[in-house]
Coordinates of C-alpha atoms in Angstrom, one line a residue:
Chain A
M11 CA 312.5 -69.3 141.1
E12 CA 313.1 -66.1 138.9
A13 CA 310.2 -64.3 140.2
V14 CA 308.6 -61.1 138.0
K15 CA 307.1 -59.2 140.4
G16 CA 304.2 -56.1 140.3
E17 CA 304.6 -52.4 139.3
S18 CA 302.0 -50.9 140.3
P19 CA 302.0 -47.8 142.0
G20 CA 300.3 -48.5 145.9
R21 CA 300.1 -52.3 145.8
G22 CA 304.1 -52.4 146.1
S23 CA 305.1 -56.5 145.5
G24 CA 302.0 -58.3 143.9
A25 CA 301.0 -60.3 141.1
E26 CA 301.5 -58.1 137.7
L27 CA 298.7 -57.8 135.5
L28 CA 299.6 -58.8 132.0
S29 CA 299.9 -56.1 129.7
G30 CA 301.5 -55.3 125.9
A31 CA 304.9 -55.2 127.5
S32 CA 305.1 -58.2 130.2
V33 CA 303.0 -60.8 127.7
K34 CA 306.6 -60.3 125.9
A35 CA 308.5 -60.8 128.1
L36 CA 306.6 -63.6 129.7
L37 CA 306.9 -65.4 125.9
D38 CA 310.1 -64.4 125.7
S39 CA 311.5 -66.3 129.2
V40 CA 309.1 -69.1 128.9
D41 CA 309.2 -72.4 127.0
A42 CA 305.9 -74.0 128.0
F43 CA 303.0 -72.9 128.9
L44 CA 301.0 -75.8 131.4
F45 CA 297.3 -75.2 131.0
D46 CA 295.1 -76.8 135.0
C47 CA 291.6 -77.7 132.9
D48 CA 290.3 -78.9 136.5
G49 CA 287.7 -75.9 136.7
G50 CA 287.4 -75.5 140.8
N51 CA 284.1 -75.3 139.6
P52 CA 282.2 -76.9 136.3
I53 CA 281.1 -73.6 135.3
A54 CA 284.0 -71.2 135.1
G55 CA 287.3 -72.2 134.4
V56 CA 290.0 -71.3 132.1
I57 CA 290.2 -73.3 128.6
W58 CA 285.6 -73.5 129.0
K59 CA 282.9 -73.2 131.3
G60 CA 280.8 -75.8 131.3
D61 CA 280.4 -77.1 127.7
K62 CA 281.7 -73.9 125.9
L63 CA 285.3 -72.7 125.1
I64 CA 286.2 -69.7 126.6
D65 CA 286.1 -66.6 123.6
G66 CA 289.4 -67.0 121.5
V67 CA 291.4 -69.6 123.0
P68 CA 291.8 -71.5 120.0
R69 CA 293.8 -68.5 118.6
T70 CA 295.6 -67.9 121.6
L71 CA 296.3 -71.4 121.2
E72 CA 297.3 -71.6 117.7
M73 CA 299.9 -68.3 118.4
L74 CA 301.8 -70.3 121.4
R75 CA 302.3 -73.4 119.4
S76 CA 303.4 -71.1 116.2
K77 CA 305.9 -70.0 118.4
G78 CA 307.4 -72.9 119.2
K79 CA 305.9 -73.0 122.4
K80 CA 305.2 -76.4 124.2
L81 CA 301.9 -76.8 125.7
V82 CA 300.5 -78.8 128.0
F83 CA 296.9 -79.4 129.8
V84 CA 297.5 -80.5 132.9
T85 CA 294.5 -82.7 134.5
N86 CA 294.3 -85.0 137.3
N87 CA 290.9 -86.6 136.0
S88 CA 292.4 -90.4 135.8
S89 CA 289.1 -91.8 134.7
K90 CA 290.2 -91.1 131.0
S91 CA 292.8 -91.3 129.0
R92 CA 294.4 -89.1 126.7
S93 CA 293.0 -90.3 124.0
Q94 CA 289.8 -90.4 125.4
Y95 CA 290.7 -86.7 127.0
A96 CA 291.4 -85.8 123.1
D97 CA 288.3 -86.3 122.4
K98 CA 287.0 -84.2 124.9
F99 CA 288.4 -81.1 123.9
R100 CA 287.6 -82.0 119.9
S101 CA 283.5 -81.9 120.9
L102 CA 284.6 -78.3 122.4
G103 CA 286.5 -77.4 118.7
L104 CA 289.5 -77.8 120.1
S105 CA 291.9 -79.7 118.8
V106 CA 294.7 -80.8 120.5
A107 CA 297.3 -83.7 120.5
Q108 CA 297.5 -86.8 122.7
D109 CA 301.0 -85.6 123.4
E110 CA 300.1 -81.9 125.0
I111 CA 297.3 -84.2 126.6
F112 CA 299.3 -84.8 130.8
S113 CA 296.8 -86.3 132.9
S114 CA 296.8 -88.2 136.0
S115 CA 296.2 -92.1 134.1
F116 CA 299.0 -91.6 131.6
A117 CA 301.2 -90.1 134.8
A118 CA 300.9 -93.3 136.3
A119 CA 302.3 -94.8 133.1
M120 CA 304.6 -92.3 133.0
Y121 CA 306.4 -92.8 136.5
L122 CA 306.2 -97.0 135.9
K123 CA 307.8 -96.7 133.1
V124 CA 310.6 -93.7 134.4
N125 CA 311.4 -96.1 136.6
Q126 CA 311.8 -98.9 135.2
F127 CA 308.9 -100.9 136.2
P128 CA 309.6 -104.7 135.3
P129 CA 307.2 -105.8 132.1
H130 CA 307.1 -109.0 133.5
K131 CA 304.9 -107.8 136.5
K132 CA 301.6 -106.8 136.6
V133 CA 299.7 -103.8 137.6
Y134 CA 296.5 -103.9 139.7
V135 CA 293.7 -100.7 139.1
I136 CA 291.7 -99.2 141.8
G137 CA 289.5 -96.5 139.2
G138 CA 288.7 -95.9 135.7
E139 CA 289.4 -97.4 132.8
G140 CA 291.5 -94.2 131.4
I141 CA 294.0 -95.8 133.6
L142 CA 293.8 -99.2 132.1
Q143 CA 294.6 -97.7 128.9
E144 CA 297.2 -95.8 129.7
L145 CA 298.9 -98.2 131.2
Q146 CA 298.3 -100.7 128.5
L147 CA 299.9 -97.7 125.5
A148 CA 303.3 -97.8 128.0
G149 CA 303.7 -101.9 127.4
F150 CA 302.4 -103.1 131.2
T151 CA 299.8 -105.7 132.3
A152 CA 297.0 -104.6 134.1
L153 CA 293.9 -106.2 135.9
G154 CA 291.1 -104.9 138.0
G155 CA 289.7 -101.5 137.1
P156 CA 285.4 -101.6 136.4
E157 CA 285.4 -105.0 135.1
D158 CA 286.0 -105.4 139.2
G159 CA 283.2 -103.4 139.2
E160 CA 280.4 -106.2 139.9
K161 CA 282.4 -108.9 141.7
R162 CA 281.1 -109.6 145.1
V163 CA 282.9 -111.6 148.2
Q164 CA 281.7 -114.3 149.9
F165 CA 283.3 -115.1 153.7
K166 CA 283.4 -118.7 153.7
S167 CA 285.7 -119.7 156.8
S168 CA 287.7 -122.0 154.5
G169 CA 287.2 -120.6 152.0
F170 CA 290.4 -118.0 150.4
F171 CA 290.7 -115.2 148.3
E172 CA 293.1 -115.3 145.3
H173 CA 294.7 -112.5 144.6
D174 CA 298.0 -112.5 141.7
K175 CA 302.0 -112.6 143.5
N176 CA 303.1 -111.1 139.9
V177 CA 301.3 -108.3 140.5
G178 CA 303.8 -105.6 141.3
A179 CA 302.3 -102.3 142.2
V180 CA 298.7 -100.7 142.8
V181 CA 297.4 -97.5 140.6
V182 CA 294.2 -96.1 142.8
G183 CA 292.1 -93.1 140.9
I184 CA 289.5 -92.2 141.4
D185 CA 287.0 -95.2 141.6
P186 CA 282.9 -94.7 140.9
S187 CA 282.8 -98.6 141.8
I188 CA 284.7 -99.2 144.2
N189 CA 283.8 -101.7 146.2
Y190 CA 285.6 -104.5 149.1
Y191 CA 286.8 -107.0 146.6
K192 CA 288.9 -104.0 144.9
L193 CA 289.4 -102.9 148.5
Q194 CA 290.3 -106.9 149.6
Y195 CA 292.7 -107.7 146.6
G196 CA 294.6 -103.5 146.5
T197 CA 295.1 -104.5 150.1
L198 CA 296.3 -108.0 149.3
C199 CA 299.2 -107.0 147.1
I200 CA 300.4 -104.2 149.2
R201 CA 300.8 -106.1 152.2
E202 CA 301.6 -109.8 150.5
N203 CA 303.5 -109.5 147.3
P204 CA 307.3 -108.1 147.9
G205 CA 308.6 -104.6 147.2
C206 CA 304.1 -103.6 145.4
L207 CA 304.0 -100.0 144.8
F208 CA 300.8 -98.1 146.0
I209 CA 300.6 -95.2 143.8
A210 CA 298.1 -92.3 144.0
T211 CA 296.9 -90.8 140.4
N212 CA 295.9 -88.0 143.1
R213 CA 294.4 -87.2 146.1
D214 CA 291.5 -84.9 145.3
S215 CA 289.5 -84.7 148.4
V216 CA 286.2 -84.6 145.7
G217 CA 285.8 -84.2 142.2
H218 CA 282.6 -82.6 140.2
M219 CA 281.0 -85.5 139.0
T220 CA 278.5 -83.4 137.8
D221 CA 277.7 -80.7 138.2
L222 CA 275.3 -79.3 140.3
Q223 CA 277.4 -81.4 143.6
E224 CA 281.1 -82.8 144.6
W225 CA 281.6 -86.4 145.1
P226 CA 284.5 -88.4 146.0
G227 CA 287.5 -87.5 144.7
A228 CA 290.7 -90.3 144.2
G229 CA 291.8 -88.6 147.6
C230 CA 288.6 -90.8 149.0
M231 CA 290.2 -94.1 147.5
V232 CA 293.5 -93.9 148.3
G233 CA 292.8 -93.2 151.5
A234 CA 291.1 -96.1 152.2
I235 CA 294.2 -99.0 150.5
C236 CA 295.8 -96.5 153.0
G237 CA 293.3 -97.1 155.9
S238 CA 294.2 -100.9 155.0
T239 CA 297.6 -101.0 154.3
E240 CA 299.3 -98.4 156.1
R241 CA 301.1 -97.3 153.8
E242 CA 301.2 -94.0 151.9
P243 CA 301.6 -93.9 148.3
V244 CA 303.7 -92.1 145.4
V245 CA 301.6 -89.7 144.2
V246 CA 301.9 -89.0 140.3
G247 CA 299.4 -86.2 139.5
K248 CA 298.8 -82.3 140.7
P249 CA 300.5 -81.3 143.3
S250 CA 303.2 -84.1 142.6
T251 CA 305.8 -82.3 139.9
F252 CA 305.9 -85.8 138.7
M253 CA 304.3 -83.8 135.7
M254 CA 307.3 -81.7 135.4
D255 CA 310.9 -84.1 136.0
F256 CA 308.7 -86.0 133.4
L257 CA 308.6 -82.9 130.8
L258 CA 312.0 -82.2 132.4
Q259 CA 313.4 -85.8 131.0
K260 CA 311.6 -85.0 127.8
Y261 CA 311.5 -82.6 126.4
H262 CA 314.5 -80.8 128.4
I263 CA 312.7 -77.9 129.8
N264 CA 313.2 -76.7 133.4
T265 CA 310.4 -76.0 135.7
S266 CA 311.8 -71.9 135.5
R267 CA 310.9 -71.8 132.2
M268 CA 307.5 -73.4 132.5
C269 CA 304.6 -71.0 132.6
M270 CA 301.4 -72.9 135.1
V271 CA 298.0 -71.0 134.3
G272 CA 295.0 -71.8 135.9
D273 CA 292.2 -70.2 137.8
R274 CA 292.4 -71.3 141.1
L275 CA 295.1 -69.6 144.4
D276 CA 295.4 -72.4 147.0
T277 CA 296.2 -75.3 144.0
D278 CA 296.9 -74.1 140.5
I279 CA 299.2 -70.9 141.5
L280 CA 300.7 -72.9 144.3
F281 CA 301.4 -75.9 142.7
G282 CA 302.9 -73.9 140.2
Q283 CA 305.4 -72.0 142.6
N284 CA 306.3 -74.7 144.3
A285 CA 307.1 -76.4 141.5
G286 CA 309.7 -73.2 140.1
C287 CA 308.0 -72.2 137.3
K288 CA 306.7 -68.9 136.2
T289 CA 303.0 -68.8 137.4
L290 CA 299.6 -66.8 135.6
L291 CA 296.3 -66.6 137.0
V292 CA 293.1 -66.3 134.8
L293 CA 290.3 -64.5 135.6
S294 CA 287.3 -66.5 134.3
G295 CA 287.2 -69.4 136.8
V296 CA 286.3 -68.9 140.9
T297 CA 289.0 -66.8 141.7
T298 CA 287.7 -62.9 141.1
Q299 CA 290.4 -59.8 141.1
S300 CA 289.6 -58.5 144.2
E301 CA 290.3 -61.8 146.4
L302 CA 293.4 -61.4 144.6
E303 CA 294.0 -58.2 145.4
D304 CA 292.5 -59.1 149.2
S305 CA 295.1 -58.6 152.3
S306 CA 294.1 -62.1 153.3
N307 CA 295.9 -63.6 150.1
R308 CA 299.0 -64.5 150.2
I309 CA 299.2 -66.4 147.5
Q310 CA 300.6 -63.9 144.4
P311 CA 301.0 -65.2 140.7
D312 CA 303.5 -63.3 138.4
Y313 CA 301.1 -61.9 136.6
Y314 CA 297.6 -62.1 135.7
T315 CA 294.6 -61.7 133.3
G316 CA 291.6 -61.3 132.4
K317 CA 291.3 -64.8 130.7
V318 CA 294.2 -67.1 128.3
S319 CA 292.9 -65.4 124.8
D320 CA 294.4 -61.9 126.6
I321 CA 297.9 -63.4 125.8
L322 CA 296.7 -62.3 122.3
E323 CA 295.4 -59.4 122.4
L324 CA 298.4 -57.8 124.3
L325 CA 300.6 -59.4 121.9
G326 CA 298.5 -58.2 118.8
E327 CA 299.1 -59.9 116.7
Chain B
M9 CA 300.2 -95.1 186.3
E10 CA 301.5 -97.8 189.5
A11 CA 304.1 -99.4 188.1
V12 CA 304.4 -103.5 189.3
K13 CA 308.1 -104.1 188.2
G14 CA 309.4 -107.6 187.7
E15 CA 311.8 -108.8 190.1
S16 CA 312.5 -112.1 188.9
P17 CA 316.9 -112.7 189.6
G18 CA 318.8 -112.1 186.3
R19 CA 316.0 -110.0 184.6
G20 CA 316.0 -106.8 186.1
S21 CA 313.1 -104.7 185.4
G22 CA 310.6 -105.8 183.2
A23 CA 306.8 -108.2 183.6
E24 CA 306.0 -110.3 186.3
L25 CA 305.2 -114.1 185.7
L26 CA 302.0 -114.4 187.6
S27 CA 302.5 -117.0 191.0
G28 CA 300.7 -117.2 194.7
A29 CA 301.8 -114.1 196.0
S30 CA 301.4 -111.6 192.8
V31 CA 297.9 -112.4 192.1
K32 CA 296.6 -111.6 195.5
A33 CA 298.4 -108.5 195.5
L34 CA 297.1 -108.1 192.1
L35 CA 293.6 -109.3 193.1
D36 CA 292.8 -106.8 195.4
S37 CA 294.6 -103.5 194.0
V38 CA 292.1 -103.9 190.6
D39 CA 288.4 -103.5 190.5
A40 CA 287.6 -104.5 186.8
F41 CA 289.0 -107.3 184.4
L42 CA 288.8 -106.0 180.9
F43 CA 289.7 -108.6 178.5
D44 CA 290.2 -108.5 175.0
C45 CA 288.4 -110.7 172.6
D46 CA 290.0 -109.8 169.5
G47 CA 293.0 -112.6 169.4
G48 CA 295.4 -111.1 167.0
N49 CA 294.7 -114.0 165.1
P50 CA 291.2 -116.9 164.8
I51 CA 293.1 -119.7 166.4
A52 CA 294.9 -118.1 169.4
G53 CA 293.4 -115.4 172.1
V54 CA 292.6 -114.7 175.5
I55 CA 289.1 -116.3 176.3
W56 CA 289.1 -118.4 173.3
K57 CA 290.8 -120.0 170.2
G58 CA 288.5 -120.2 167.2
D59 CA 285.4 -122.3 167.7
K60 CA 286.6 -123.5 171.8
L61 CA 287.3 -121.8 174.9
I62 CA 290.1 -121.6 176.7
D63 CA 289.8 -124.3 179.6
G64 CA 288.9 -123.2 182.7
V65 CA 287.6 -119.3 181.8
P66 CA 284.3 -120.4 182.5
R67 CA 285.0 -121.1 186.5
T68 CA 287.6 -118.4 186.5
L69 CA 285.5 -115.6 184.8
E70 CA 283.0 -116.7 187.7
M71 CA 284.9 -116.6 190.5
L72 CA 285.9 -113.1 189.7
R73 CA 282.2 -111.9 189.6
S74 CA 282.1 -113.3 193.3
K75 CA 284.4 -111.4 194.5
G76 CA 282.9 -108.5 193.3
K77 CA 285.3 -107.9 190.4
K78 CA 283.3 -105.3 187.5
L79 CA 284.2 -107.8 183.8
V80 CA 284.6 -106.4 181.1
F81 CA 284.6 -108.2 176.7
V82 CA 286.5 -104.7 174.9
T83 CA 286.1 -105.3 170.9
N84 CA 286.8 -103.4 168.3
N85 CA 284.9 -105.7 166.3
S86 CA 281.4 -103.1 165.6
S87 CA 279.4 -105.4 163.1
K88 CA 277.7 -107.5 166.4
S89 CA 276.2 -105.5 168.8
R90 CA 276.0 -106.4 172.0
S91 CA 273.5 -108.6 172.6
Q92 CA 275.0 -110.5 168.8
Y93 CA 278.0 -110.7 171.0
A94 CA 276.1 -111.9 173.7
D95 CA 274.7 -114.8 171.5
K96 CA 278.2 -115.5 170.3
F97 CA 279.2 -116.1 174.2
R98 CA 276.4 -118.7 174.5
S99 CA 277.0 -120.0 171.5
L100 CA 280.5 -120.6 173.0
G101 CA 278.9 -121.9 176.7
L102 CA 280.2 -119.2 178.2
S103 CA 277.6 -117.0 179.8
V104 CA 278.2 -113.0 179.8
A105 CA 275.5 -110.0 180.2
Q106 CA 274.9 -108.0 177.8
D107 CA 276.4 -104.7 179.9
E108 CA 279.4 -107.0 180.2
I109 CA 280.6 -106.2 176.3
F110 CA 282.1 -103.3 175.3
S111 CA 282.1 -103.8 171.2
S112 CA 282.9 -100.7 169.3
S113 CA 279.4 -100.2 168.1
F114 CA 278.4 -99.6 171.4
A115 CA 281.3 -97.3 172.5
A116 CA 279.7 -94.8 169.8
A117 CA 276.4 -94.9 170.7
M118 CA 278.0 -94.4 174.0
Y119 CA 279.7 -91.4 172.5
L120 CA 277.1 -90.2 171.2
K121 CA 274.8 -90.5 174.6
V122 CA 277.6 -88.9 176.4
N123 CA 278.2 -86.1 174.2
Q124 CA 274.1 -85.2 174.6
F125 CA 274.0 -85.5 170.9
P126 CA 270.5 -83.9 170.3
P127 CA 267.8 -86.4 170.0
H128 CA 265.6 -85.2 166.7
K129 CA 269.2 -85.2 165.1
K130 CA 269.4 -88.6 163.3
V131 CA 273.1 -90.3 162.6
Y132 CA 274.8 -92.2 159.0
V133 CA 275.8 -95.3 159.9
I134 CA 279.3 -96.9 157.1
G135 CA 279.1 -100.1 158.1
G136 CA 277.8 -103.5 159.8
E137 CA 273.6 -103.9 161.6
G138 CA 275.0 -104.2 164.9
I139 CA 276.3 -100.6 164.6
L140 CA 272.4 -99.4 163.6
Q141 CA 271.3 -101.7 167.0
E142 CA 273.4 -100.1 169.4
L143 CA 272.4 -96.4 168.1
Q144 CA 268.4 -97.2 168.3
L145 CA 268.4 -99.0 171.9
A146 CA 271.3 -95.4 173.7
G147 CA 267.2 -93.2 171.7
F148 CA 268.7 -92.4 168.4
T149 CA 267.3 -92.6 165.2
A150 CA 270.3 -94.1 162.5
L151 CA 270.4 -94.1 159.1
G152 CA 272.1 -96.3 156.8
G153 CA 274.3 -99.1 156.9
P154 CA 273.2 -102.3 155.5
E155 CA 270.6 -101.7 153.1
D156 CA 272.6 -98.8 151.5
G157 CA 274.7 -101.6 150.4
E158 CA 272.4 -102.5 146.6
K159 CA 272.4 -98.7 145.8
R160 CA 273.8 -97.3 142.8
V161 CA 274.3 -93.8 142.2
Q162 CA 273.5 -92.0 138.8
F163 CA 275.8 -89.4 137.4
K164 CA 273.0 -87.4 135.4
S165 CA 274.4 -84.0 134.7
S166 CA 270.8 -82.7 136.2
G167 CA 270.6 -84.6 138.5
F168 CA 271.1 -84.3 141.9
F169 CA 271.8 -86.8 145.3
E170 CA 269.8 -86.3 148.2
H171 CA 270.8 -86.3 151.8
D172 CA 269.2 -85.9 155.0
K173 CA 270.3 -82.4 156.5
N174 CA 269.6 -83.6 160.0
V175 CA 272.0 -86.0 159.9
G176 CA 274.0 -84.8 162.8
A177 CA 276.8 -87.8 162.8
V178 CA 278.7 -90.4 160.8
V179 CA 279.6 -93.3 162.5
V180 CA 282.0 -95.0 160.6
G181 CA 282.7 -99.1 161.4
I182 CA 283.5 -101.9 158.7
D183 CA 282.0 -102.4 156.0
P184 CA 281.9 -104.8 154.0
S185 CA 279.0 -103.5 151.1
I186 CA 280.6 -100.2 150.8
N187 CA 279.9 -98.8 147.6
Y188 CA 280.3 -95.2 146.3
Y189 CA 277.0 -94.2 147.2
K190 CA 277.5 -94.4 151.3
L191 CA 280.9 -93.0 151.0
Q192 CA 279.1 -89.8 149.3
Y193 CA 276.0 -89.8 151.3
G194 CA 278.4 -89.5 154.4
T195 CA 281.0 -87.3 153.0
L196 CA 277.8 -84.7 152.3
C197 CA 276.7 -85.1 156.1
I198 CA 280.3 -84.5 157.1
R199 CA 280.8 -81.8 154.3
E200 CA 277.3 -79.6 154.2
N201 CA 275.7 -80.2 157.6
P202 CA 276.7 -77.4 160.3
G203 CA 279.0 -79.5 163.4
C204 CA 278.5 -82.6 162.4
L205 CA 280.5 -85.3 164.0
F206 CA 282.5 -88.1 162.2
I207 CA 282.8 -90.9 164.6
A208 CA 284.9 -94.2 163.7
T209 CA 284.4 -97.1 165.7
N210 CA 288.0 -98.0 165.6
R211 CA 290.8 -97.9 162.9
D212 CA 291.8 -101.3 162.1
S213 CA 294.1 -101.9 159.4
V214 CA 292.7 -105.5 158.1
G215 CA 291.0 -108.2 160.7
H216 CA 289.8 -112.0 160.8
M217 CA 286.8 -111.8 158.1
T218 CA 287.1 -115.5 157.3
D219 CA 290.0 -118.2 159.2
L220 CA 292.6 -118.3 156.8
Q221 CA 292.7 -114.4 155.4
E222 CA 293.2 -111.0 157.2
W223 CA 290.6 -108.2 155.3
P224 CA 290.4 -104.5 155.3
G225 CA 288.9 -102.9 158.7
A226 CA 287.3 -100.1 159.4
G227 CA 290.6 -98.2 159.5
C228 CA 290.2 -98.6 155.0
M229 CA 286.6 -96.7 155.7
V230 CA 287.8 -94.4 157.8
G231 CA 290.4 -93.7 155.4
A232 CA 288.1 -93.3 152.9
I233 CA 285.8 -90.9 154.9
C234 CA 289.0 -89.4 155.6
G235 CA 290.3 -88.7 152.5
S236 CA 286.8 -87.7 150.8
T237 CA 286.1 -84.7 153.7
E238 CA 289.5 -83.1 154.9
R239 CA 288.7 -84.2 158.8
E240 CA 290.0 -86.8 161.8
P241 CA 287.0 -88.7 163.4
V242 CA 286.6 -89.2 166.7
V243 CA 288.2 -92.6 167.4
V244 CA 285.9 -94.5 170.1
G245 CA 287.3 -98.0 170.3
K246 CA 290.7 -99.4 170.9
P247 CA 292.8 -97.7 171.1
S248 CA 291.1 -94.6 172.0
T249 CA 290.4 -94.6 176.0
F250 CA 286.9 -93.7 175.4
M251 CA 286.1 -97.5 177.6
M252 CA 287.9 -96.2 180.3
D253 CA 286.5 -92.4 180.4
F254 CA 282.2 -94.3 180.6
L255 CA 283.4 -96.6 182.4
L256 CA 284.9 -94.2 185.5
Q257 CA 281.3 -92.1 184.8
K258 CA 279.4 -95.2 185.3
Y259 CA 280.6 -97.2 187.8
H260 CA 282.9 -94.7 189.2
I261 CA 286.3 -97.2 188.1
N262 CA 289.5 -95.2 188.4
T263 CA 291.7 -96.9 185.3
S264 CA 294.5 -97.6 187.8
R265 CA 292.0 -99.9 189.7
M266 CA 291.5 -101.4 186.0
C267 CA 293.4 -104.4 184.5
M268 CA 293.5 -105.3 180.9
V269 CA 293.9 -108.8 180.1
G270 CA 295.8 -109.6 176.4
D271 CA 297.8 -111.5 174.4
R272 CA 299.0 -108.1 172.1
L273 CA 302.4 -106.6 173.4
D274 CA 302.1 -103.3 171.5
T275 CA 297.9 -103.2 171.5
D276 CA 296.5 -104.9 174.1
I277 CA 299.0 -104.2 177.0
L278 CA 299.8 -101.0 175.2
F279 CA 297.1 -99.6 175.0
G280 CA 295.7 -100.2 178.7
Q281 CA 299.2 -99.1 179.9
N282 CA 298.7 -95.7 177.5
A283 CA 295.4 -95.8 180.0
G284 CA 297.2 -95.7 183.4
C285 CA 295.8 -99.4 183.7
K286 CA 297.6 -102.5 185.1
T287 CA 298.2 -104.9 182.7
L288 CA 298.5 -108.9 182.4
L289 CA 299.5 -110.8 179.3
V290 CA 298.5 -113.8 178.9
L291 CA 300.6 -115.9 176.8
S292 CA 297.9 -118.5 175.3
G293 CA 297.8 -116.1 172.4
V294 CA 299.9 -114.9 169.5
T295 CA 302.7 -113.4 172.1
T296 CA 305.6 -116.1 173.4
Q297 CA 307.4 -115.9 176.4
S298 CA 311.0 -115.5 174.3
E299 CA 309.3 -112.9 171.7
L300 CA 307.6 -111.1 175.5
E301 CA 311.6 -111.3 177.5
D302 CA 313.2 -110.4 174.0
S303 CA 316.0 -107.6 174.3
S304 CA 314.5 -105.6 171.6
N305 CA 310.6 -106.1 173.1
R306 CA 309.8 -102.7 174.6
I307 CA 306.9 -103.5 176.3
Q308 CA 306.5 -105.0 179.6
P309 CA 302.5 -106.0 181.3
D310 CA 302.8 -105.8 184.4
Y311 CA 302.3 -109.4 185.2
Y312 CA 301.8 -112.3 182.6
T313 CA 300.5 -115.5 182.5
G314 CA 299.6 -118.4 180.7
K315 CA 296.1 -118.4 180.8
V316 CA 293.0 -116.6 182.1
S317 CA 292.8 -119.8 184.3
D318 CA 295.9 -119.7 186.6
I319 CA 294.4 -117.0 188.5
L320 CA 292.3 -119.5 189.9
E321 CA 294.5 -121.5 189.9
L322 CA 297.1 -119.4 191.5
L323 CA 294.6 -118.4 194.0
G324 CA 294.0 -121.5 194.7
E325 CA 290.4 -121.6 194.7

């Protein structure tokens, strides 16, 4: 990783506050900007706060695109497909193309594609509609998902729970309609179908299903299947670097030419650093400047700034 | 552990086939016999096969009791209470007292008792009726269990999922009516109630809910809560040695004076050995003599015999 360390007098090494000079250096050194869309908090974020875009975001993104930068909006949300996610952006007044979105539902489908998953094999889904849609768009046959949410199991001693022997992968994401039927179906596929893959969209412990509270995340359903199968999954969402591998393969952009933009030190920034990306912390989210500068904080992004649109302001464009 | 190794010519160290002489030595050296009741297979076991008692079991148990031996029937099945388990024994023609049964549902209640869980605190249960019954018998207030099986969650952005702040422990066992409501309830208690305990009846990956198949076991539900809470549970059923600690405290029997009787090498026998018990493998279950004697097998019980009633036959009583 090509480190760009701060030079402010008195702070020694550490994050550098974005300036007119450093923003130019950053733009010259980077071909892709990866924006984290999963705020650590529903009312603080990188692109939006709650239901509102953060000021200046659309113009900033437009400028970056006009300079030929690839933009990627990254989310571990697997319940939506990219197209559903694009609708969400549009409803906020932001025009984002489907191929600028990298959701963990899409990541699961691309993982299978990149690894030449045989098209005659099927995929069983524990999770939302978004996963099914992305799998189908990629040409795969997907089973399960929301329609298995109302299925119940019968424990007759002579009964037999049938599962499809052609399932070659089980994809697990957040699933608010999780039940014993789905757990048994996924477990049987992984335990009994030879070579069956076990793919987790992500392992986030909790997420904001509602504004006021956190709810069990994909890590909950993934943990359940780990427990029943004694297997560990392949994780395709953050903090796995599958996304970077995919961008390298598809757009020939190396991680050293990517900049991860996020509002959390222990997830976004650490993830970007571990992948070998440059990192930019925005203070419009959960991290305050004093937390960043606290001596107990060991995670220093390359750059930090107040909000995404500072890129535009500092360039004077 | 006081090892009693085999002396059969040509086999070197290893398990000793139970004989008239060794059965006397075993009885003299042991004050408690722990019988595994969870067959590795529904049609092979230690005490019963399917719905039938194995020949000679009742007379053998009677003889052991008459010699003052404490008998303990050990099961990781948490869906039944000891009283429900005693009914099962009775239906098979075996009279077993409630305090001869050590189920993981009972273990959960005793863990709280031994650790002076405050009686004004409540316990949330993900699992079956057996856990609720044992908790109530031990004087605790239990919430959840089967009655939460039909509850559904609402994701209104202004809605709020309430949980009882007085819950001081969450007990998780096998739960065929697992749902997102229960997962959220247990997760909130563990994440938000200060000091809340997380207790697993056991972590068996699968179990025989029906004769023909395995189904996700308590390890599945426990894995889910591990995933959403980023916590590890206290396990009270096998292979935890909490049972031995409890027997020592209640009956003053040391593990070196206990003999674990089971039909599986990698669970029962290994568990007994790790706890410091003597071990007796019976071949009426899943393990064959050739598996026991195979050079790849590293787990050697102190003794082995065909079936439990051999103890009676060999004593000539």
